[in-house]
Structures are given as structure tokens and as C-alpha cells.
CSV table of C-alpha atoms and ligand atoms in Angstrom, one decimal:
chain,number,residue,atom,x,y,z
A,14,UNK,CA,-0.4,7.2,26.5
A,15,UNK,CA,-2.4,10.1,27.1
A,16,UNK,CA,-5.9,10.3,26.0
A,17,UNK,CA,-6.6,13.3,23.3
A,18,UNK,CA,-10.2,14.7,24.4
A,19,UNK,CA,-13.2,13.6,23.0
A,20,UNK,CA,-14.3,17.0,21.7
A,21,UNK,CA,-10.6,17.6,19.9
A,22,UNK,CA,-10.7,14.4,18.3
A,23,UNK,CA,-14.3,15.0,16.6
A,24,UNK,CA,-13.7,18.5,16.0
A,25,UNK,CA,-16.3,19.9,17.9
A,26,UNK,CA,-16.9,22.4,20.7
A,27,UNK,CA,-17.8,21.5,24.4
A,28,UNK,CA,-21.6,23.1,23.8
A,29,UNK,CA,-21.9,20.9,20.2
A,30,UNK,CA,-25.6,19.6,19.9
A,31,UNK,CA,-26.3,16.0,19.6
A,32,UNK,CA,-26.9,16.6,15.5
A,33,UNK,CA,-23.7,18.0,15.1
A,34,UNK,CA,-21.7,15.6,17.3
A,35,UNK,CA,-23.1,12.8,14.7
A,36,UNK,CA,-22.2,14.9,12.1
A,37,UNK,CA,-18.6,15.3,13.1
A,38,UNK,CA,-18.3,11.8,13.4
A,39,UNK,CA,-19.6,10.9,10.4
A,40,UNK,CA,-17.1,12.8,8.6
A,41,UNK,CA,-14.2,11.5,10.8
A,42,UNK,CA,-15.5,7.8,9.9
A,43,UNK,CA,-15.5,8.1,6.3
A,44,UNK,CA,-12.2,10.1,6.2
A,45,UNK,CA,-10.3,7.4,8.5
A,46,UNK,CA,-12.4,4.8,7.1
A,47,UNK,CA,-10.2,1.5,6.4
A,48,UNK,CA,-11.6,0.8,3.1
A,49,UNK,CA,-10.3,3.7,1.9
A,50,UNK,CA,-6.6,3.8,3.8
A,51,UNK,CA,-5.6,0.1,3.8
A,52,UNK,CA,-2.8,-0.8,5.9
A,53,UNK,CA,-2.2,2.5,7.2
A,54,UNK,CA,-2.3,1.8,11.1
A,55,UNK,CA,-2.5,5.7,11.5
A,56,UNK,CA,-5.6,6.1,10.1
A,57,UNK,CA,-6.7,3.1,11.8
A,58,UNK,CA,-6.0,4.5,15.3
A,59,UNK,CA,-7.3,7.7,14.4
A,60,UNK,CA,-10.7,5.8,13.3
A,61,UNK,CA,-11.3,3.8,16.3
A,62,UNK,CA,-10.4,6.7,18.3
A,63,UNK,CA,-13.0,9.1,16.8
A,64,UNK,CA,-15.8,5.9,17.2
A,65,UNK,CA,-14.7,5.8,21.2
A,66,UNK,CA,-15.3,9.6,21.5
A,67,UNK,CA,-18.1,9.1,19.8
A,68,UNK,CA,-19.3,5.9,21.8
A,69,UNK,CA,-19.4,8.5,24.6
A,70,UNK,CA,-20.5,11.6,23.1
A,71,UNK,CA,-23.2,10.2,21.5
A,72,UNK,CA,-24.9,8.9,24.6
A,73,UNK,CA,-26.2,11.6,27.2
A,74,UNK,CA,-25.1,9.8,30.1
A,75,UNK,CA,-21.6,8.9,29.5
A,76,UNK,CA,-21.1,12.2,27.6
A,77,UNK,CA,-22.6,13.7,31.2
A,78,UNK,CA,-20.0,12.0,33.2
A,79,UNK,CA,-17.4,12.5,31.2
A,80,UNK,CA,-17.8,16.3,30.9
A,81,UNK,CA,-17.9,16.0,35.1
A,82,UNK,CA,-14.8,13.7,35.2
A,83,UNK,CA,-13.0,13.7,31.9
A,84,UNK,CA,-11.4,10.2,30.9
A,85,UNK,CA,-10.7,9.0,34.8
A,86,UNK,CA,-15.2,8.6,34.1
A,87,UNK,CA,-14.0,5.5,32.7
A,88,UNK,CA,-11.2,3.9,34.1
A,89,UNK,CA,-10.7,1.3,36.0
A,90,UNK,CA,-12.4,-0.8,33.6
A,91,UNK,CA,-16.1,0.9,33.4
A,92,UNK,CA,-16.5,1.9,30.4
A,93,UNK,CA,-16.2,-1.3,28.5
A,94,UNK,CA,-13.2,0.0,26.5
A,95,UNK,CA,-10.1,0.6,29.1
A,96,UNK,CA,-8.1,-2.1,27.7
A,97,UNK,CA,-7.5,-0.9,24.0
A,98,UNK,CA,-10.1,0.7,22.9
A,99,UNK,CA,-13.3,-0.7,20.9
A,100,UNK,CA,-12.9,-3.6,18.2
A,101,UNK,CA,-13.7,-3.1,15.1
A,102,UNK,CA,-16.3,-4.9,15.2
A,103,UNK,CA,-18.1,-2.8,17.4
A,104,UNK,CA,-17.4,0.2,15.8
A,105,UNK,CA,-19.1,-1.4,12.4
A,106,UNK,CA,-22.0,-2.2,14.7
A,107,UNK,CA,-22.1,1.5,15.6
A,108,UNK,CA,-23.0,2.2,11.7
A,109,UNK,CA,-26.4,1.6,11.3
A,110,UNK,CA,-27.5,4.2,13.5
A,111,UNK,CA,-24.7,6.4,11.9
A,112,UNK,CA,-25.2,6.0,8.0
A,113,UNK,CA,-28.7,5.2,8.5
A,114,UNK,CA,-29.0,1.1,8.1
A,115,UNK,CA,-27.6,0.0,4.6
A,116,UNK,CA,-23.6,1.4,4.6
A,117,UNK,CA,-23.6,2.9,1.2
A,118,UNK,CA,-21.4,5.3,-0.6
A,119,UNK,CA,-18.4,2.9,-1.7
A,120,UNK,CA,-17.1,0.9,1.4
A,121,UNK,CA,-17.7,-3.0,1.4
A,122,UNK,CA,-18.6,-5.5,3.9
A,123,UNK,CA,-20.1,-3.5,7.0
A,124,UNK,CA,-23.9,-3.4,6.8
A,125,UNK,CA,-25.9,-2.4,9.8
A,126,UNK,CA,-25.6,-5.9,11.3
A,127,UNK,CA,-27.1,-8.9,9.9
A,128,UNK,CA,-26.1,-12.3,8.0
A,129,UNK,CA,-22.5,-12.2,6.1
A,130,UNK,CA,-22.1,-14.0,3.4
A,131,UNK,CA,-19.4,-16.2,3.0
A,132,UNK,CA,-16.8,-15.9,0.0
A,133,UNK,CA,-14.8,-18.8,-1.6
A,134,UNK,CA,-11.1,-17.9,-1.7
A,135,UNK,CA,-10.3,-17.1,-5.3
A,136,UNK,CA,-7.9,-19.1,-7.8
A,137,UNK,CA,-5.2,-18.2,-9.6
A,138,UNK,CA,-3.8,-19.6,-13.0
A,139,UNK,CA,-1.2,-18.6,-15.8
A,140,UNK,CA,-1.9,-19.2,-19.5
A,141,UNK,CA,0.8,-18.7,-21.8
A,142,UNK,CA,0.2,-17.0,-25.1
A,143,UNK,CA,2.3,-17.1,-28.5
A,144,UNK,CA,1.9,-13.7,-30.0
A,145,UNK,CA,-0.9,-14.5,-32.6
A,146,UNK,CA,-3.3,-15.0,-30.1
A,147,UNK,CA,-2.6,-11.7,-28.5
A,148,UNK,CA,-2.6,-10.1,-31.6
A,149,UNK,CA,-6.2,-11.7,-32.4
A,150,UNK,CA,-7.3,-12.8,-29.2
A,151,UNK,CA,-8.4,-16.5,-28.5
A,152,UNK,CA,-10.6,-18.1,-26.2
A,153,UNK,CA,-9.0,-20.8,-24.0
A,154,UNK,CA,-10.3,-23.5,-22.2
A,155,UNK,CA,-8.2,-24.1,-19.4
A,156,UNK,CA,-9.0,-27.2,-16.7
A,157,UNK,CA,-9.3,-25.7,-13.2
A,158,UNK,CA,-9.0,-27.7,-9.8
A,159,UNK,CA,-11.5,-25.6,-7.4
A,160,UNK,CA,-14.1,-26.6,-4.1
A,161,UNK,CA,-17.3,-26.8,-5.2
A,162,UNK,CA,-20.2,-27.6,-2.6
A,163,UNK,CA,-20.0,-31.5,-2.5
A,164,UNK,CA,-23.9,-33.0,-4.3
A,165,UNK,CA,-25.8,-34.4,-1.4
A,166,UNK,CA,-24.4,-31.2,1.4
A,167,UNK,CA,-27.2,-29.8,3.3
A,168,UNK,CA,-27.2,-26.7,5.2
A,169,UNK,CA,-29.6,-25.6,8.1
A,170,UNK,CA,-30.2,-22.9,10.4
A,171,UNK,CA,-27.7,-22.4,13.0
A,172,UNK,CA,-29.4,-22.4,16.5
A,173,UNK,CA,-27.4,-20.4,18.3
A,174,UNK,CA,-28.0,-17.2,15.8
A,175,UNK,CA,-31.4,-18.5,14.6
A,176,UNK,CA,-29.9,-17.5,11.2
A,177,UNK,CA,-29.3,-13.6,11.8
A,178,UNK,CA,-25.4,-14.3,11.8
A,179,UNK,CA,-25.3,-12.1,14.7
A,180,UNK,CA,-25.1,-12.7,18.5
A,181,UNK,CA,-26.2,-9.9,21.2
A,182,UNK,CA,-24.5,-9.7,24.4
A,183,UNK,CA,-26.1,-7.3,26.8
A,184,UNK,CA,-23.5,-6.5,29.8
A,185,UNK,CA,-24.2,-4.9,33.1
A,186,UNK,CA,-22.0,-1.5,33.7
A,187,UNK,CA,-21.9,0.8,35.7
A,188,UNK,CA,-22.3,2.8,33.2
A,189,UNK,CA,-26.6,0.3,32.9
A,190,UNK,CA,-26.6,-1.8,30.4
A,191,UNK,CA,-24.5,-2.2,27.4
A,192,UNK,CA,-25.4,-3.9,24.2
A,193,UNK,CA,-22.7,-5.0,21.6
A,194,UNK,CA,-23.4,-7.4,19.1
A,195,UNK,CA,-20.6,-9.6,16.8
A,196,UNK,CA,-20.8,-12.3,14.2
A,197,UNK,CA,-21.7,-15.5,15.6
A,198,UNK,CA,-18.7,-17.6,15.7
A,199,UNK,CA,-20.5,-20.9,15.4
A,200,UNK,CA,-21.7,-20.1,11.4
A,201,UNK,CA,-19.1,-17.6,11.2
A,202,UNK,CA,-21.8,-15.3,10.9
A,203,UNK,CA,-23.1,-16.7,7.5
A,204,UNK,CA,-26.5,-17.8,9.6
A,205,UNK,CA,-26.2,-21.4,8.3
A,206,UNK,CA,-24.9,-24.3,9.6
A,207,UNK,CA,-23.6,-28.1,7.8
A,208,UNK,CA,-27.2,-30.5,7.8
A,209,UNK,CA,-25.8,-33.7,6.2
A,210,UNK,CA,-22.6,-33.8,4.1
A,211,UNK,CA,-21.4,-37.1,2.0
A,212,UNK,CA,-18.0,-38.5,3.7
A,213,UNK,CA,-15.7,-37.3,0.6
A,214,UNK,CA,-16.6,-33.7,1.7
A,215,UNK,CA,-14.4,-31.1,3.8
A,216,UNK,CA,-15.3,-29.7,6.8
A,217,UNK,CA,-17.4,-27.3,4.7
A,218,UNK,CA,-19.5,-29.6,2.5
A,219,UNK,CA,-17.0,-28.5,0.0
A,220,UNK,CA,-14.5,-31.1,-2.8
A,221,UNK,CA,-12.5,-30.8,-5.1
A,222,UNK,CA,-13.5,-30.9,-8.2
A,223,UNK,CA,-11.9,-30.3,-11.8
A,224,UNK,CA,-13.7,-28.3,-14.0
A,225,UNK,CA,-13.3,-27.0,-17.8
A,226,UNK,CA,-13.4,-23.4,-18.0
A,227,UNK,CA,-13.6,-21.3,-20.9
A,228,UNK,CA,-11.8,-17.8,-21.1
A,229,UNK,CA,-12.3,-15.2,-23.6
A,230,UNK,CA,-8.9,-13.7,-24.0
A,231,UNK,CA,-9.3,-10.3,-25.5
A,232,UNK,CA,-6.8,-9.0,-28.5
A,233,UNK,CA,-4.0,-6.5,-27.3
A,234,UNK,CA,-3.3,-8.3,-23.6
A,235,UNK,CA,0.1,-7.4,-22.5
A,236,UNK,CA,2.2,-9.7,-20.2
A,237,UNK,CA,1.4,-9.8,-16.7
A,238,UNK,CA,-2.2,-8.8,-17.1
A,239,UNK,CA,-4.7,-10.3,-14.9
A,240,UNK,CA,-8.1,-11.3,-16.6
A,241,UNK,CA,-11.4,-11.7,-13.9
A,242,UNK,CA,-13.7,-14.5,-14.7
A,243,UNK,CA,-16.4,-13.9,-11.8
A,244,UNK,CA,-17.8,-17.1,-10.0
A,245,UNK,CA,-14.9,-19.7,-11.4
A,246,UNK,CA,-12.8,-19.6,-8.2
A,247,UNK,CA,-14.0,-22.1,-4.9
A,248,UNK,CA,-17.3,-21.8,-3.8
A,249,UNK,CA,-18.7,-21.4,-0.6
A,250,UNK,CA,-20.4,-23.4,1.7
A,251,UNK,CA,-24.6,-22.3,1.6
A,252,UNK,CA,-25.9,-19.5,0.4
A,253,UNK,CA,-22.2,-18.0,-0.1
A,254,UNK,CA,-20.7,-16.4,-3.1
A,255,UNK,CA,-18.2,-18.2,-4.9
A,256,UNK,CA,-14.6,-16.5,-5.4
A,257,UNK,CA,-12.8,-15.2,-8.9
A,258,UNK,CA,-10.9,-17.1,-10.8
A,259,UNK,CA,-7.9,-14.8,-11.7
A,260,UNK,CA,-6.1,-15.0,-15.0
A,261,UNK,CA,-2.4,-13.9,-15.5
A,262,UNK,CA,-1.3,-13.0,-19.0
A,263,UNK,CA,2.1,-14.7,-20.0
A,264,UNK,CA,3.5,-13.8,-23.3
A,265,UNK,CA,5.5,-16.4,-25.2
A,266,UNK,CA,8.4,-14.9,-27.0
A,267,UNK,CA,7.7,-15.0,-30.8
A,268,UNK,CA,11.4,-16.0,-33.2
A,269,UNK,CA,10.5,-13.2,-35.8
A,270,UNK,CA,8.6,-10.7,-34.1
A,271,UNK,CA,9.3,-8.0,-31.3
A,272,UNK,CA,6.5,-6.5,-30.0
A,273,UNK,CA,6.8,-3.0,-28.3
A,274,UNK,CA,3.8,-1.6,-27.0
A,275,UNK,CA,1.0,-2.0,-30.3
A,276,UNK,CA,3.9,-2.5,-32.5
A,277,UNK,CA,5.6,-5.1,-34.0
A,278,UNK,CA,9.1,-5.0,-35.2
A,279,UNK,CA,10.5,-7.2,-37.2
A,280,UNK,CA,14.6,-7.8,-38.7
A,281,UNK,CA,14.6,-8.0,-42.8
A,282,UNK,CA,18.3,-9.4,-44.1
A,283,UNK,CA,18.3,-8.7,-47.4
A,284,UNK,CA,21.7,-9.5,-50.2
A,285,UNK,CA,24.1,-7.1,-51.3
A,286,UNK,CA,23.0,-8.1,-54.8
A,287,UNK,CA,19.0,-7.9,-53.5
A,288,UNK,CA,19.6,-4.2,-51.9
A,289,UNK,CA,21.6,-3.2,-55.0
A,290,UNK,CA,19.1,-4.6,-57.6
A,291,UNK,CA,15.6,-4.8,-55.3
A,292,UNK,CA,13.5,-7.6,-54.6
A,293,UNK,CA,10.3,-8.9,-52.7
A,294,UNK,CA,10.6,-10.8,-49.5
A,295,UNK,CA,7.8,-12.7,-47.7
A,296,UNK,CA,8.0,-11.6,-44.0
A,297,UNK,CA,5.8,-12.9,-41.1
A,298,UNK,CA,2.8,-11.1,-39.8
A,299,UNK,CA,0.6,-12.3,-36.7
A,300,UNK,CA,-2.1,-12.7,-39.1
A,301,UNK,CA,0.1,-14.6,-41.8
A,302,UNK,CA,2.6,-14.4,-44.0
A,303,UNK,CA,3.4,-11.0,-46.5
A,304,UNK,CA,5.3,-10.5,-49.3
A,305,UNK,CA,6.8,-7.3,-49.3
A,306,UNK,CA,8.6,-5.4,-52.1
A,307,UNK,CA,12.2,-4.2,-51.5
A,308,UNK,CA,13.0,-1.2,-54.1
A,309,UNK,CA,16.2,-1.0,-55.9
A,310,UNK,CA,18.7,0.7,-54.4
A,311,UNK,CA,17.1,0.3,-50.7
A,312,UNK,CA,20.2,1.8,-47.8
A,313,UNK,CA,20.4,-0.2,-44.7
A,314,UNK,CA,18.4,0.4,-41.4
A,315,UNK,CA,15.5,1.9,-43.7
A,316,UNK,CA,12.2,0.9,-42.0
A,317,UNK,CA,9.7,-0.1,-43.9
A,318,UNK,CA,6.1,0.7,-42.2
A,319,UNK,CA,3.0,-1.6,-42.6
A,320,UNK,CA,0.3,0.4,-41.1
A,321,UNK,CA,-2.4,-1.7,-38.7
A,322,UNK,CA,-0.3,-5.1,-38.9
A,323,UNK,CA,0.8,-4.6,-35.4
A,324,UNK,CA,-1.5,-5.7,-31.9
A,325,UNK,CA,-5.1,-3.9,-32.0
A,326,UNK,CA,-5.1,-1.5,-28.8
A,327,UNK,CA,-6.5,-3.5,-25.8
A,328,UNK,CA,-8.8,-0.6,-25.4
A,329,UNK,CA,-10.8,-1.8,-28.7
A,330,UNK,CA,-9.6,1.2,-30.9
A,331,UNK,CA,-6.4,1.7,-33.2
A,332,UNK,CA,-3.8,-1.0,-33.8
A,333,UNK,CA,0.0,-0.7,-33.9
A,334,UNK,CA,2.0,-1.1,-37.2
A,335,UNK,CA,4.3,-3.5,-38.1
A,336,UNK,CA,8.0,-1.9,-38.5
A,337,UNK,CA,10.0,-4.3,-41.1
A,338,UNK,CA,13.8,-2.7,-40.5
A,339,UNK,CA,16.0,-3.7,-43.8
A,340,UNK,CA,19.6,-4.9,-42.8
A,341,UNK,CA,21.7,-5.0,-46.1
A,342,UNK,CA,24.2,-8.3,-45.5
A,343,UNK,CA,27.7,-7.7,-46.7
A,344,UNK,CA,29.6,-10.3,-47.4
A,345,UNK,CA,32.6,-11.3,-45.1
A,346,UNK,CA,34.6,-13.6,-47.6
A,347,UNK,CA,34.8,-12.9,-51.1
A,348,UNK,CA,36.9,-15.1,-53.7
A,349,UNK,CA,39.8,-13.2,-56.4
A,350,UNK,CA,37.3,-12.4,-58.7
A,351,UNK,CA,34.5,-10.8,-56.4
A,352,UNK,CA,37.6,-9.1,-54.4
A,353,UNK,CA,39.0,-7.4,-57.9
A,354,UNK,CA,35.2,-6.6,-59.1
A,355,UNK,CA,34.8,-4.1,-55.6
A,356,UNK,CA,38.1,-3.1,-55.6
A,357,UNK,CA,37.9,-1.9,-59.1
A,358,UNK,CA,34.3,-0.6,-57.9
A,359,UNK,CA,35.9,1.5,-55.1
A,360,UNK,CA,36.4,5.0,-56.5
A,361,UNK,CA,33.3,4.6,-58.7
A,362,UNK,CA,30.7,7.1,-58.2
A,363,UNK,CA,28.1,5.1,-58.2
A,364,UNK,CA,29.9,3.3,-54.8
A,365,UNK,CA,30.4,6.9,-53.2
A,366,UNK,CA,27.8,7.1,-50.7
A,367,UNK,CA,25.6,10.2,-51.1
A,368,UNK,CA,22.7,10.7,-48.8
A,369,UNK,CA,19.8,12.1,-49.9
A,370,UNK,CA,17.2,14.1,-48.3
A,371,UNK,CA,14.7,11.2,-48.2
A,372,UNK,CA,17.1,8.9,-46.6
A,373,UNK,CA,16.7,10.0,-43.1
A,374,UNK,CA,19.3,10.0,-40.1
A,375,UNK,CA,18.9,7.6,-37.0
A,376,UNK,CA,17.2,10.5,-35.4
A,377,UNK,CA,14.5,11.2,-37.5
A,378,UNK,CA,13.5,7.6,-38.1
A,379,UNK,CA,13.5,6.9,-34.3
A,380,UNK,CA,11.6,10.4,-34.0
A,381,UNK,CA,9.2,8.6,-36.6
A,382,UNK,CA,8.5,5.3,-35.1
A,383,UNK,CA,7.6,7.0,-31.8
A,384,UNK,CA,5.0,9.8,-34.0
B,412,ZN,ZN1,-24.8,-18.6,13.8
């Protein structure tokens, strides 16, 4: 595959000054940057092609030789990067002279060289809540199996780093000499090394160990949720920062209540007798049992509203309303005298349905429940 030329892939004219080559490449860095384009392999190539042109560019002598012999300056493997191109890793190197030491502005992980701290992996558990403890939130205390540094692990210096985490490798080109440095793969760049561990410990220093952990558990969590508590997943080896313990949200299913969204809704079966004559029903809440009065007269699929008994918002403000929905039963069986009491009923005025203004349609009410 053809090489694009150095000056086309920063952006830059042939008679570009040093200060605006550096520039250029900044700007390439951060826009192909793989912190901000994860997984995209495009943006990847297009990265480490912008740090080789500006591996070159950058340095008066290769960029001298290269302006005199175009790529063919470093075939035939002088230039340290025939095969395919430069790592990562030495393009991260390349930063501190770039972003001036300390990599700020957002990305993770790449300083200017130096000691890397190790991170525990992080853990993962479900808890399962019924629908009163979403609706008030809880806090649970959940046992969790996670690597802790074993008591008695001792850590030292690691003597092929002397602690920096980083190994220099200076190479003779013909290009003079080039210096690349890379995390030192006996500490794994975390600058330390195992002193004395007890024989129950992993490789690491690290055992299991099982631990109680509280977790506040906010009201208005919705299924599938993942809560953060920081520090409560394994821990590293050293001086290394412990991982997250990661909390998924599972919702039990509750045998009176629907929730949807903030809202609660909840089936009311009242008599024919009850509807006809009203009555009061005690209905569950999340925060308890209500009674609830049923007027005289009430039609079937009415929805009776009771404002903030729903879930509070898991933003802290507003809560949802419980929506009660009356379901008038009517009877399937009836014996002689029942069946001769509706029959003589069945012209009756009183029996002839007439819809009034307040007793909305299907639409409106749905139109409601949604306002
Ligand atoms: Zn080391």
C-alpha cells in the first residue's frame, strides 16, 4: 500500500515551519485520538499515520532526507518503522513533548512517561428489588467475593526499572541514534515488584476474600440500571487502585402494581351492587395500604388518580401518581330471581346508558394519563 505523503497527511505545506508542523499534529492527534473514537480501526490508522509523519517531520534530519528522497529515505528497514508503522506505545511516548508533559484535556492513561498504576479488574453483582424499595429506596448490604492484597504481601522496587515503570532502549540507525522508551514488562510498568507474599496468596500478593458491602440504593432506579460503588471491586497489587464494584438494578415484579415509567397502575374490581350503590376499597400503595372511596354510580374503566403515590423521579424531583383503573364485575351466572329482576330492569331508563360529558372516551383518558 502506498504511502500518502507526510505533508498531506498533517495538512501542511512543504515550506511549514517547525511551530506549525507541531501544530498540525497536534490537532490530528486529538481528532484521531483513540479515547475519543474507540474501536474505530480508521481513525486508528489515520492516528498512527499522522504520529509517523510527524516522527519524521518533526526531526530536522529525517524531515531533510525525506524531502531529498521521499519515503524510499526509509526503507529497507532504516527508519525504525518499515514493518507496520510505530506502536502505540511509541506514539504515547511522543506526547510529552507534544502536549507539554502532563496529557490533559479529557483522554486517560497516557502521561508523558512514567510509573502506571495498576487497576483491579472490577466486579459485577445483581440485586433484585421488590417495588417498595424502588419506590423508597433501601440500602443493601450485599456479601462480595473480591482479591484484596493478601496481610503480610510486601512490595519492593523493581531493579530493572529502578521504579520509573519505564525502560529506555537507545538503538543505533542510520538515521544516529534513536531512543524509544515502553513500560517495563517485568512490573508491568507499575514500578514495583512482589517482596515477600504469605503461601495462600496469588501470583500477585492478592486472595480472596469475602467482604460485606453496603449499597445505598437510590429511590426511582429502573431495571437494568448499573449503580458505581468506587474501590469495592479487586484491588491491586502495591500502590494500585482498586476496581468498581458494579451494581445492576433488577426489578421484581410486584402482584398488584404495574409500574410504567414514575407511575403506578393498579386493577380495582369492584361489584355490580358496589358500582351501582358506591363504596370504599383499600388498595395497595408502595408505601402502604389506602382506602379509597368509590362514588355511587362509578362507569367502568374510570381512573381514579392519586397524585405523588407513584415512584419519586430518580433525578430527585417530582414523583409519578398512582393510576387506580375501576373494572365493574358483571356477573356471569345469575339464579330465576336475579335473571327476572334485570330482565324486568332492561328497558328502564335508569339501565339506558347515557354518557355524560364528564365521563370521558378511551381517548381522552389515555390523552390524560400521558399529560
Ligand atoms: Zn519495572
Amino acid at each position: 500500500m502506498a504511502k500518502r505523503d507526510y505533508y498531506e497527511v498533517l495538512g501542511v505545506s512543504k515550506g511549514a515551519s517547525a511551530a506549525e508542523i507541531k501544530k498540525a499534529y497536534r490537532k490530528k492527534a486529538i481528532e484521531f485520538h483513540p479515547d475519543k473514537n474507540p474501536n474505530n480501526k480508521e481513525a486508528e490508522a489515520k492516528f498512527k499515520e499522522a504520529a509517523e509523519a510527524y516522527e519524521v517531520l518533526s526531526d530536522e534530519n529525517k524531515k531533510a532526507r525525506y524531502d531529498q528522497f521521499g519515503h524510499q529515505a526509509f526503507e529497507n528497514g532504516g527508519g525504525g518503522f518499515g514493518g507496520g508503522g510505530m506502536n502505540m506505545e511509541d506514539i504515547f511516548s511522543q506526547f510529552g513533548d507534544i502536549f507539554g508533559g502532563g496529557f490533559g484535556g479529557g483522554f486517560s492513561g497516557f502521561g508523558g512517561g512514567g510509573q502506571r498504576r495498576a487497576k483491579g479488574s472490577n466486579l459485577r453483582i445483581r440485586v433484585r428489588l421488590t417495588l417498595e424499595e424502588v419506590a423508597n429506596g433501601v440500602e443493601k448490604k450485599v456479601k462480595v467475593k473480591r482479591k484484596v492484597q493478601a496481610p503480610g504481601t510486601t512490595y519492593k522496587t523493581c531493579s530493572t526499572c529502578n521504579g520509573s515503570g519505564q525502560v529506555t532502549r537507545i538503538a543505533n540507525t542510520i538515521l544516529g541514534r534513536m531512543q524509544t522508551s515502553a513500560p517495563c514488562n517485568v512490573c508491568g510498568g507499575s514500578g514495583q515488584m512482589i517482596d515477600k507474599k504469605p503461601s495462600d496468596a496469588d501470583a500477585q500478593g492478592l486472595k480472596v476474600a469475602e467482604e460485606t458491602v453496603s449499597i445505598k440504593i437510590p429511590a426511582g432506579v429502573v431495571d437494568g440500571m448499573q449503580l458505581k460503588v468506587s474501590g469495592k471491586g479487586n484491588e491491586a497489587p502495591g500502590n494500585g487502585i482498586s476496581g468498581d464494584l458494579i451494581v445492576v438494578i433488577e426489578e421484581a415484579d410486584h402482584d398488584k402494581l404495574q409500574r410504567e415509567g414514575d407511575n403506578l397502575h393498579y386493577d380495582l374490581y369492584v361489584s355490580f351492587p358496589e358500582a351501582v350503590l358506591g363504596t370504599s376499597k383499600e388498595i395497595d400503595t408502595v408505601s402502604g395500604k389506602v382506602r379509597i372511596k368509590v362514588e355511587a354510580g362509578v362507569q367502568s374503566g374510570k381512573i381514579l388518580r392519586l397524585r405523588g403515590k407513584g415512584i419519586p423521579s430518580i433525578n430527585g424531583y417530582g414523583k409519578g401518581d398512582l393510576l387506580v383503573h375501576v373494572n365493574v364485575w358483571t356477573p356471569k351466572t345469575l339464579n330465576k330471581q336475579q335473571k327476572e329482576f334485570f330482565e324486568a330492569m332492561q328497558n328502564d331508563e335508569h339501565f339506558i346508558p347515557k354518557p355524560e360529558s364528564s365521563d370521558k372516551s378511551f381517548f381522552e383518558k389515555v390523552k390524560d394519563m400521558f399529560s
